[in-house]
Structures are given as structure tokens and as C-alpha cells.
C-alpha atoms as a printed R data frame, in Angstrom:
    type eleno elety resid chain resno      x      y       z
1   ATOM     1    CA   UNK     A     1 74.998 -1.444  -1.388
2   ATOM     2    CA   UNK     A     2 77.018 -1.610  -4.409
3   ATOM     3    CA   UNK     A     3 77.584  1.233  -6.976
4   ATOM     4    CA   UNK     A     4 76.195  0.487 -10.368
5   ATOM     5    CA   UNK     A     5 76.516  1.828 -14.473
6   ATOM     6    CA   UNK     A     6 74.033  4.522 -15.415
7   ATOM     7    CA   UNK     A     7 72.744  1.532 -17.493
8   ATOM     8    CA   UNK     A     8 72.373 -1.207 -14.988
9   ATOM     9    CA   UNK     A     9 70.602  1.237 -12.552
10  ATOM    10    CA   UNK     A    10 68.214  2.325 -15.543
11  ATOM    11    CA   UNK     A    11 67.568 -1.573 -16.242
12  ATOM    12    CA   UNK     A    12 66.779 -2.094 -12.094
13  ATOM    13    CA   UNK     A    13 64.409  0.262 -11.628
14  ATOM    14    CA   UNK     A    14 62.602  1.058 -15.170
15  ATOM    15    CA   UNK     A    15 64.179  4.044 -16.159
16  ATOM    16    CA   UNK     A    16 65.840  5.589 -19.195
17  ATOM    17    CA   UNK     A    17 69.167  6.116 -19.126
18  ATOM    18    CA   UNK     A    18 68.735  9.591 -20.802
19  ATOM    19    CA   UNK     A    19 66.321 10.230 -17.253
20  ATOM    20    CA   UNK     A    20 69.249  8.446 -15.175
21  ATOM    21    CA   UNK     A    21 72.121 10.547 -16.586
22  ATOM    22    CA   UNK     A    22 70.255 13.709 -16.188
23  ATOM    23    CA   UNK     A    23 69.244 13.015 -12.751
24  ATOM    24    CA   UNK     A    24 72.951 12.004 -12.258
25  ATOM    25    CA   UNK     A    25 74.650 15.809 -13.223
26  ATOM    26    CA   UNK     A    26 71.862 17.729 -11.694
27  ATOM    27    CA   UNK     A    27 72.450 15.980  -8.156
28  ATOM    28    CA   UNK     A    28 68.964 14.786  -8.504
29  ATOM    29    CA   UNK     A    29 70.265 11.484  -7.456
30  ATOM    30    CA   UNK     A    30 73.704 11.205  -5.494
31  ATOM    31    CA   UNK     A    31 76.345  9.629  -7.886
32  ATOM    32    CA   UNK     A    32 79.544 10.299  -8.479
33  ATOM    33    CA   UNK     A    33 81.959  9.932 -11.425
34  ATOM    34    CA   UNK     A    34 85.037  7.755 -11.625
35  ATOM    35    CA   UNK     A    35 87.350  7.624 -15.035
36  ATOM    36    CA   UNK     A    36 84.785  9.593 -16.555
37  ATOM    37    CA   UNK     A    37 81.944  6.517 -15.961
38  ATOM    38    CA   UNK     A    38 78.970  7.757 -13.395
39  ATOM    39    CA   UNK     A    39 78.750  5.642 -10.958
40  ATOM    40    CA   UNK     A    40 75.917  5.337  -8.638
41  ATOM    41    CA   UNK     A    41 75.253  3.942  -5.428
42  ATOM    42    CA   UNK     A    42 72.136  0.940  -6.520
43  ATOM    43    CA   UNK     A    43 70.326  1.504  -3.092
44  ATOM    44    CA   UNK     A    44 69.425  5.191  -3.975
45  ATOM    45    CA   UNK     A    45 66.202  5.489  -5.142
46  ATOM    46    CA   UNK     A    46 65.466  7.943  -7.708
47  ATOM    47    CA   UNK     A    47 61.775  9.467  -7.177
48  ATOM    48    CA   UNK     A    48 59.203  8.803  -9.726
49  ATOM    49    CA   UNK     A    49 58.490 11.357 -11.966
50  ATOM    50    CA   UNK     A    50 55.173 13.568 -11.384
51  ATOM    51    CA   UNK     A    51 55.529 15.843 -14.223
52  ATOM    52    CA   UNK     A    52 52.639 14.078 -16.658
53  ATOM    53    CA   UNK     A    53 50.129 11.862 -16.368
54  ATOM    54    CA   UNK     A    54 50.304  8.810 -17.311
55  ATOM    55    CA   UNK     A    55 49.492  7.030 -20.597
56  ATOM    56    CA   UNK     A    56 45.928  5.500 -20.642
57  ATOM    57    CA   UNK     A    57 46.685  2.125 -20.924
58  ATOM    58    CA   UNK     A    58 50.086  2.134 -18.535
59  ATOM    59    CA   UNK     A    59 47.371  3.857 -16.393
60  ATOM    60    CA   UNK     A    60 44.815  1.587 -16.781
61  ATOM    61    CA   UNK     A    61 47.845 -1.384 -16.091
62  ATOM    62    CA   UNK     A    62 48.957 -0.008 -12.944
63  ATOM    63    CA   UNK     A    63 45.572 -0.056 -11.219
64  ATOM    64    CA   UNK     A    64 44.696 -3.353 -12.183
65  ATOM    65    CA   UNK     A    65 48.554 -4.105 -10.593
66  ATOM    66    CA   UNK     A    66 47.419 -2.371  -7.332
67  ATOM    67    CA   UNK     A    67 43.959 -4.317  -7.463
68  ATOM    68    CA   UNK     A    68 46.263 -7.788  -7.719
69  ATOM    69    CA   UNK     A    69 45.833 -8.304 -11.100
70  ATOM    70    CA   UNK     A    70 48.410 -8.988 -13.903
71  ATOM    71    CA   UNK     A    71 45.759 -9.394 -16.822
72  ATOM    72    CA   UNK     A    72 46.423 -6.235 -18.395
73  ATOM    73    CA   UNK     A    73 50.096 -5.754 -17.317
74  ATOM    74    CA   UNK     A    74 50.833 -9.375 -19.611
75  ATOM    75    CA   UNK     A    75 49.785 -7.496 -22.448
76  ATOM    76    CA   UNK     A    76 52.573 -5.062 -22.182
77  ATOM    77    CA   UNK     A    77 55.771 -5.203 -24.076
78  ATOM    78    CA   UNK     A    78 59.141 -6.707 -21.803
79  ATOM    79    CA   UNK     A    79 60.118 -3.213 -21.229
80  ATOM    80    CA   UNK     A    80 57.088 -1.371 -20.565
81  ATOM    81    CA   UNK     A    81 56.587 -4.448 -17.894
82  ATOM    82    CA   UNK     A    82 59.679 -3.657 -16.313
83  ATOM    83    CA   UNK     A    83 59.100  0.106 -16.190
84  ATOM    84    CA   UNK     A    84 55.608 -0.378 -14.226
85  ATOM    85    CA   UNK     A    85 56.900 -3.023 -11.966
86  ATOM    86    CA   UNK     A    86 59.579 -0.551 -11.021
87  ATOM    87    CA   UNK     A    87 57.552  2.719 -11.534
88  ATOM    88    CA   UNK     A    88 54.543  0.838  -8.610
89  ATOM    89    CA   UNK     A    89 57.525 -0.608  -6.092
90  ATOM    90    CA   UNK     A    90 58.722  3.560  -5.926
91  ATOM    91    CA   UNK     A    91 55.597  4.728  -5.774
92  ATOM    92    CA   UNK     A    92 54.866  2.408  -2.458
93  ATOM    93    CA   UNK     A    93 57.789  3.335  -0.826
94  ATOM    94    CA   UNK     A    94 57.878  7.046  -1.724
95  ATOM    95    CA   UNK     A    95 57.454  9.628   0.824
96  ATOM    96    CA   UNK     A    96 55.332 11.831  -1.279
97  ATOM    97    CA   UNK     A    97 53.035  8.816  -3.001
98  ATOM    98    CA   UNK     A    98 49.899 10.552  -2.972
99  ATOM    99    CA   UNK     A    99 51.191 13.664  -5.444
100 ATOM   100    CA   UNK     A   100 53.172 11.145  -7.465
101 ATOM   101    CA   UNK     A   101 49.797  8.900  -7.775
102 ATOM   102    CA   UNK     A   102 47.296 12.341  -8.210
103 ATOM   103    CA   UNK     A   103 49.692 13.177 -10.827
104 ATOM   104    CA   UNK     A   104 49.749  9.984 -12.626
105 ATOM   105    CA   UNK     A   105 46.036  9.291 -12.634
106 ATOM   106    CA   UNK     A   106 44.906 12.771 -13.113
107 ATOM   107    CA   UNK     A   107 41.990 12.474 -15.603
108 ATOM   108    CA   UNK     A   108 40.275 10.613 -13.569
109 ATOM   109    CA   UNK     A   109 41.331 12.170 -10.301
110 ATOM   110    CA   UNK     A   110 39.418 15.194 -12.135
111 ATOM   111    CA   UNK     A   111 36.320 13.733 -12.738
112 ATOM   112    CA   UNK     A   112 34.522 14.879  -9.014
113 ATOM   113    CA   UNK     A   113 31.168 13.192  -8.470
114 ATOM   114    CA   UNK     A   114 28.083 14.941  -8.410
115 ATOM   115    CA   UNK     A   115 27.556 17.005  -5.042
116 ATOM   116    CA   UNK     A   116 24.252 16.563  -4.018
117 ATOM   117    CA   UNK     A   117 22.065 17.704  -0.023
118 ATOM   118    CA   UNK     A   118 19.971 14.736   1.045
119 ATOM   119    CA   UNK     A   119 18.078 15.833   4.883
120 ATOM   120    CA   UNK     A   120 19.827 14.416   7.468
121 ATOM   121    CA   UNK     A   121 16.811 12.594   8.727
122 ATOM   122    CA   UNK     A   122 17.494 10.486   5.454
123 ATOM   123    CA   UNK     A   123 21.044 10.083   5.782
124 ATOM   124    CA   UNK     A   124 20.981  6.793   7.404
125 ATOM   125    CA   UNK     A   125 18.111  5.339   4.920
126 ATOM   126    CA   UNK     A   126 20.195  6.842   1.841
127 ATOM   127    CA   UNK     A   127 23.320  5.187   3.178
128 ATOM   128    CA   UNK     A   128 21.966  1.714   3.379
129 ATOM   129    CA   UNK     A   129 20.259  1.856   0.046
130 ATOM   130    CA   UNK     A   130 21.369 -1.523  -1.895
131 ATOM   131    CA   UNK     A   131 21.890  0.882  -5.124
132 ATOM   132    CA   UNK     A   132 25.250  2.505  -3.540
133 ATOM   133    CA   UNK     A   133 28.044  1.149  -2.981
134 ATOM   134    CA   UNK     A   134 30.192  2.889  -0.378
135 ATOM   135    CA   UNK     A   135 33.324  4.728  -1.619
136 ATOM   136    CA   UNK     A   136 35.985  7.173  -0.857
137 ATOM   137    CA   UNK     A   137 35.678  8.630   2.817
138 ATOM   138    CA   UNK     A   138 32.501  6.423   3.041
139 ATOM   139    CA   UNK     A   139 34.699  3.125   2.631
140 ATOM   140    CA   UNK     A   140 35.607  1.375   5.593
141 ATOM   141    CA   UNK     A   141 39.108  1.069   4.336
142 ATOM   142    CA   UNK     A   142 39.239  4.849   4.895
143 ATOM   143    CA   UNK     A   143 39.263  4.688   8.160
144 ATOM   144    CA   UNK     A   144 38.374  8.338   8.207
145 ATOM   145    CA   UNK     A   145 35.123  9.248  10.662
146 ATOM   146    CA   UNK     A   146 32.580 11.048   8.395
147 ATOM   147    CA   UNK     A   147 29.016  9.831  10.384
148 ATOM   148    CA   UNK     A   148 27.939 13.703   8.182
149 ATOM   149    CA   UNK     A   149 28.435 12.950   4.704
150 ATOM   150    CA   UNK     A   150 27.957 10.242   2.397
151 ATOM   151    CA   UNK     A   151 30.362  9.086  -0.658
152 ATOM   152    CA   UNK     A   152 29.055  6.554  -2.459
153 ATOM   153    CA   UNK     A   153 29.258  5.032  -6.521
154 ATOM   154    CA   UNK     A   154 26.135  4.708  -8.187
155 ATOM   155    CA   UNK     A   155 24.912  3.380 -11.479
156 ATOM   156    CA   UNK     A   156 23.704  6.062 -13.988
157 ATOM   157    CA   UNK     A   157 20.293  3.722 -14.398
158 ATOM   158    CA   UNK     A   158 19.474  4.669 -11.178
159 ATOM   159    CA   UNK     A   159 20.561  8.022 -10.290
160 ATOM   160    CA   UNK     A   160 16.869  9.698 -10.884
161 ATOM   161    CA   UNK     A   161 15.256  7.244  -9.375
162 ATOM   162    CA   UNK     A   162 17.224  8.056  -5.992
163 ATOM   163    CA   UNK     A   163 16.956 11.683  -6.729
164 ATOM   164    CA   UNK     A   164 13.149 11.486  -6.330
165 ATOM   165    CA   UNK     A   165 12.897  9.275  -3.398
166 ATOM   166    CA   UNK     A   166 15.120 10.836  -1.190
167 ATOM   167    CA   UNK     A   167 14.522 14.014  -2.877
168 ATOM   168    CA   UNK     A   168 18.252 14.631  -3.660
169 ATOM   169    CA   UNK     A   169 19.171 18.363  -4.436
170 ATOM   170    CA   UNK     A   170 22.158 20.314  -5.413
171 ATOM   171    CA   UNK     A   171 23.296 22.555  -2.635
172 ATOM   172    CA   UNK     A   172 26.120 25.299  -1.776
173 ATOM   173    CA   UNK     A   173 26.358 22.418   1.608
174 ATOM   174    CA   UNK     A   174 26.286 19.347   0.027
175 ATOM   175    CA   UNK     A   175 26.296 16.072   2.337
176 ATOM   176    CA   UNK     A   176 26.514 13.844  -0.413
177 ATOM   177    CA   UNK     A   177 28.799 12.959  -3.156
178 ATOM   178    CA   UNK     A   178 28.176 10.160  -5.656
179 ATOM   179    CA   UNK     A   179 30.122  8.598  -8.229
180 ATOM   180    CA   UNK     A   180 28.347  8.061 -11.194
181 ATOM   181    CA   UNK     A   181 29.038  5.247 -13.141
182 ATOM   182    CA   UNK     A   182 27.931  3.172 -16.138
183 ATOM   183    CA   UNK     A   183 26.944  0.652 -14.978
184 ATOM   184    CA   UNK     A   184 26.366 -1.203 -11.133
185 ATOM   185    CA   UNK     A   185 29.741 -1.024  -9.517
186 ATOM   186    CA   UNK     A   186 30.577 -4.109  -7.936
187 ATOM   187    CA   UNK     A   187 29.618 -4.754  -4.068
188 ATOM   188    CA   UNK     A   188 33.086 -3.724  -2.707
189 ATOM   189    CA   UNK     A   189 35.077 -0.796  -4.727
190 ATOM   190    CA   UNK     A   190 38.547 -2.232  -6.287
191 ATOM   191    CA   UNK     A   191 41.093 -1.015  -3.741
192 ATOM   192    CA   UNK     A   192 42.451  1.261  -6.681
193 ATOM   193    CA   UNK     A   193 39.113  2.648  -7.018
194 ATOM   194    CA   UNK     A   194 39.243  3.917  -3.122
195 ATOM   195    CA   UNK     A   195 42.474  5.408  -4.197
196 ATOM   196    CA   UNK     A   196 41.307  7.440  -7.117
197 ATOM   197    CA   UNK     A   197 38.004  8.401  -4.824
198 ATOM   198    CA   UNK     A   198 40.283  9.667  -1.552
199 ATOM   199    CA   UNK     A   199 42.664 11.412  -4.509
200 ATOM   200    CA   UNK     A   200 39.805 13.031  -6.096
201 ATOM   201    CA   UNK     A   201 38.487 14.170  -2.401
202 ATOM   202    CA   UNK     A   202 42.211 15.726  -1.971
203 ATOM   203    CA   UNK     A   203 42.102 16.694   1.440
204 ATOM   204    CA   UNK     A   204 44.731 16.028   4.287
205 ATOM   205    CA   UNK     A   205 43.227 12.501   5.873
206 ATOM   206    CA   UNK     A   206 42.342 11.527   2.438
207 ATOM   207    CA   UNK     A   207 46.252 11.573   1.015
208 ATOM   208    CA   UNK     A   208 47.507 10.119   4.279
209 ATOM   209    CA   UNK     A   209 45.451  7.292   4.187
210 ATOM   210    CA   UNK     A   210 45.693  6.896   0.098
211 ATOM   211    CA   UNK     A   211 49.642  6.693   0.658
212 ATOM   212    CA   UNK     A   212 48.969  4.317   3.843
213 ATOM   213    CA   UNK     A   213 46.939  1.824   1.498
214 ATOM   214    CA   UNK     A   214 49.575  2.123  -1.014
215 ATOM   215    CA   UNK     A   215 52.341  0.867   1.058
216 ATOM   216    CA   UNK     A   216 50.216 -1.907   2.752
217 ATOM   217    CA   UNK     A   217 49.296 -2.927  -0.854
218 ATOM   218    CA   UNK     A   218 51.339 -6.609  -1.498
219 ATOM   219    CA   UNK     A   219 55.221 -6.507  -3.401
């Protein structure tokens, strides 16, 4: 590894140098300073930031980068292209990347779905209903065992419609959580949308497995 300027490792991985040289005299990031110049060692990785979320359309960028798409990351400036492409390779390989990514995407992560008791006698029925579409610990991607309770995405159109047929209820034990959308989600979730489902759901298997997806996710 080589050491590098405060301003060459700033340019490599997408931040400012303001953020750099702060990071730099705190002992945030190991560096060191020769003739007065910082110099730092390039194969240190300085951790994402976590204190805000991010803006809606660097947010909105970022998923579509994790779902394999560039179309809305082309519409970004040079530098704000840069600054994702370097702020999505940290998150992957950061040991912490399911606070970094609740953090980031936490207006949606706050939207929680609508907790609902259907009778287990209708579980399996309710489950195979065409109208859902399987999400968060529901998702096979999961990998997480939940034969009890049912996470699913639904479109708004049809949420009463359910509700009466399988005479859906709010409950103090719910066994159901839905995500209601605008309109039909697609057959399979977006990978990103698993993410934002197990970050909403918060619990221990859920952040494992959101920062195991992450780091299987393509450079």
C-alpha cells in the first residue's frame, strides 16, 4: 500500500477533503504527518458516515446501484458519481453495513407496514394469494425460517378486498405485516427493496442477512 495526499485519498474514495483532514487529526483514520503534509496510508478505509440520511435523490441512486442499475446514477454530476461509487464499495465491505445503510435510507426504513392477525388456519391460503408478493423475512433471499408470520407488499387497490376475505384484523399479536404500496409491486421485490424491508424489521437475523446481501451484491 502506498501513502497518499489528503487530496488524492479524498478523490479515491469520494470524500471531501475538509471530511479527510478532520478524520486525519482526530485519529479517525491512521495517518501521519511528514514536512507538515498528512500523509496517509491509501489502503485504510475511512468508514462511511452514518450521521444523516441521505439526500433523496443520492438515495434514490444508490438503490437503483444495488438493484444493477446505472439509469439514475448517469444523471448525476462527475462528482456526485464518484462519491456514490465510493460511498456503495464502503458500505459492502464495512463491518457495521446494516447501521450505515438504516442510517442512510431512514425515511423509508421508518415507514413500518401495516400489522395485521390473519387465523392461522388461513395462513397458508393468505400466503399464496397472487395479490402479495413476498417480502422482507417472507423472501426467500432471507433465508430466515418464519413458517408463523407473513411479510408481504401489497397494492393499496387491493388491501380491503383481502381484509374481508381473510378477515384481516389489527391485533396486539400480529402474524402479518404488509407493505402497502401504490401500485402492484412487481413479481420478485428489487433486491434493494428486501434490504429496506429486513432494515425496517430491525431485528438481529434481519441486519445479518441485510449486510450478507450487501456484500454478495456485484463490484
Amino acid at each position: 500500500m502506498a501513502e497518499v495526499s489528503i487530496a488524492d485519498y479524498a478523490h479515491q474514495y469520494g470524500f471531501s477533503e475538509q471530511i479527510v483532514r478532520k478524520a486525519a487529526r482526530q485519529g479517525v483514520l491512521p495517518a501521519r504527518k511528514a514536512s507538515g503534509v498528512w500523509l496517509i496510508d491509501d489502503g485504510e478505509q475511512l468508514r462511511p458516515q452514518r450521521s444523516r440520511p441521505l439526500a433523496q435523490r443520492m438515495a434514490a441512486a444508490l438503490l437503483s446501484m444495488i438493484d444493477g442499475s446505472d439509469a439514475l446514477r448517469v444523471s448525476l454530476r462527475p462528482t456526485e458519481r464518484h462519491r456514490l461509487d465510493a460511498r456503495l464499495h464502503a458500505l459492502r465491505h464495512d463491518e457495521h453495513a446494516a447501521d450505515v445503510f438504516i442510517t442512510w435510507f431512514r425515511p423509508r426504513v421508518l415507514q413500518r407496514p401495516l400489522m395485521l392477525f390473519v387465523q392461522p388456519a388461513d395462513m397458508a391460503d393468505l400466503r399464496s394469494d397472487d395479490r402479495l408478493v413476498l417480502g422482507g423475512v417472507s423472501d426467500p433471499r432471507a433465508e430466515i425460517s418464519a413458517p408463523d408470520f407473513l411479510e408481504a407488499h401489497v397494492a393499496e387497490q387491493d388491501m380491503d378486498t383481502l381484509r374481508r376475505e381473510f378477515l384481516l384484523r389489527e391485533s396486539v399479536s400480529p402474524n402479518v405485516a404488509l407493505h402497502v404500496e401504490a401500485d402492484r409491486p412487481p413479481a420478485t421485490l428489487p433486491l434493494s427493496t428486501l434490504l429496506l424491508d429486513l432494515a425496517t424489521d430491525g431485528g438481529p437475523r434481519e441486519r445479518a442477512r441485510l449486510a450478507q446481501l450487501l456484500r454478495g451484491t456485484n463490484e
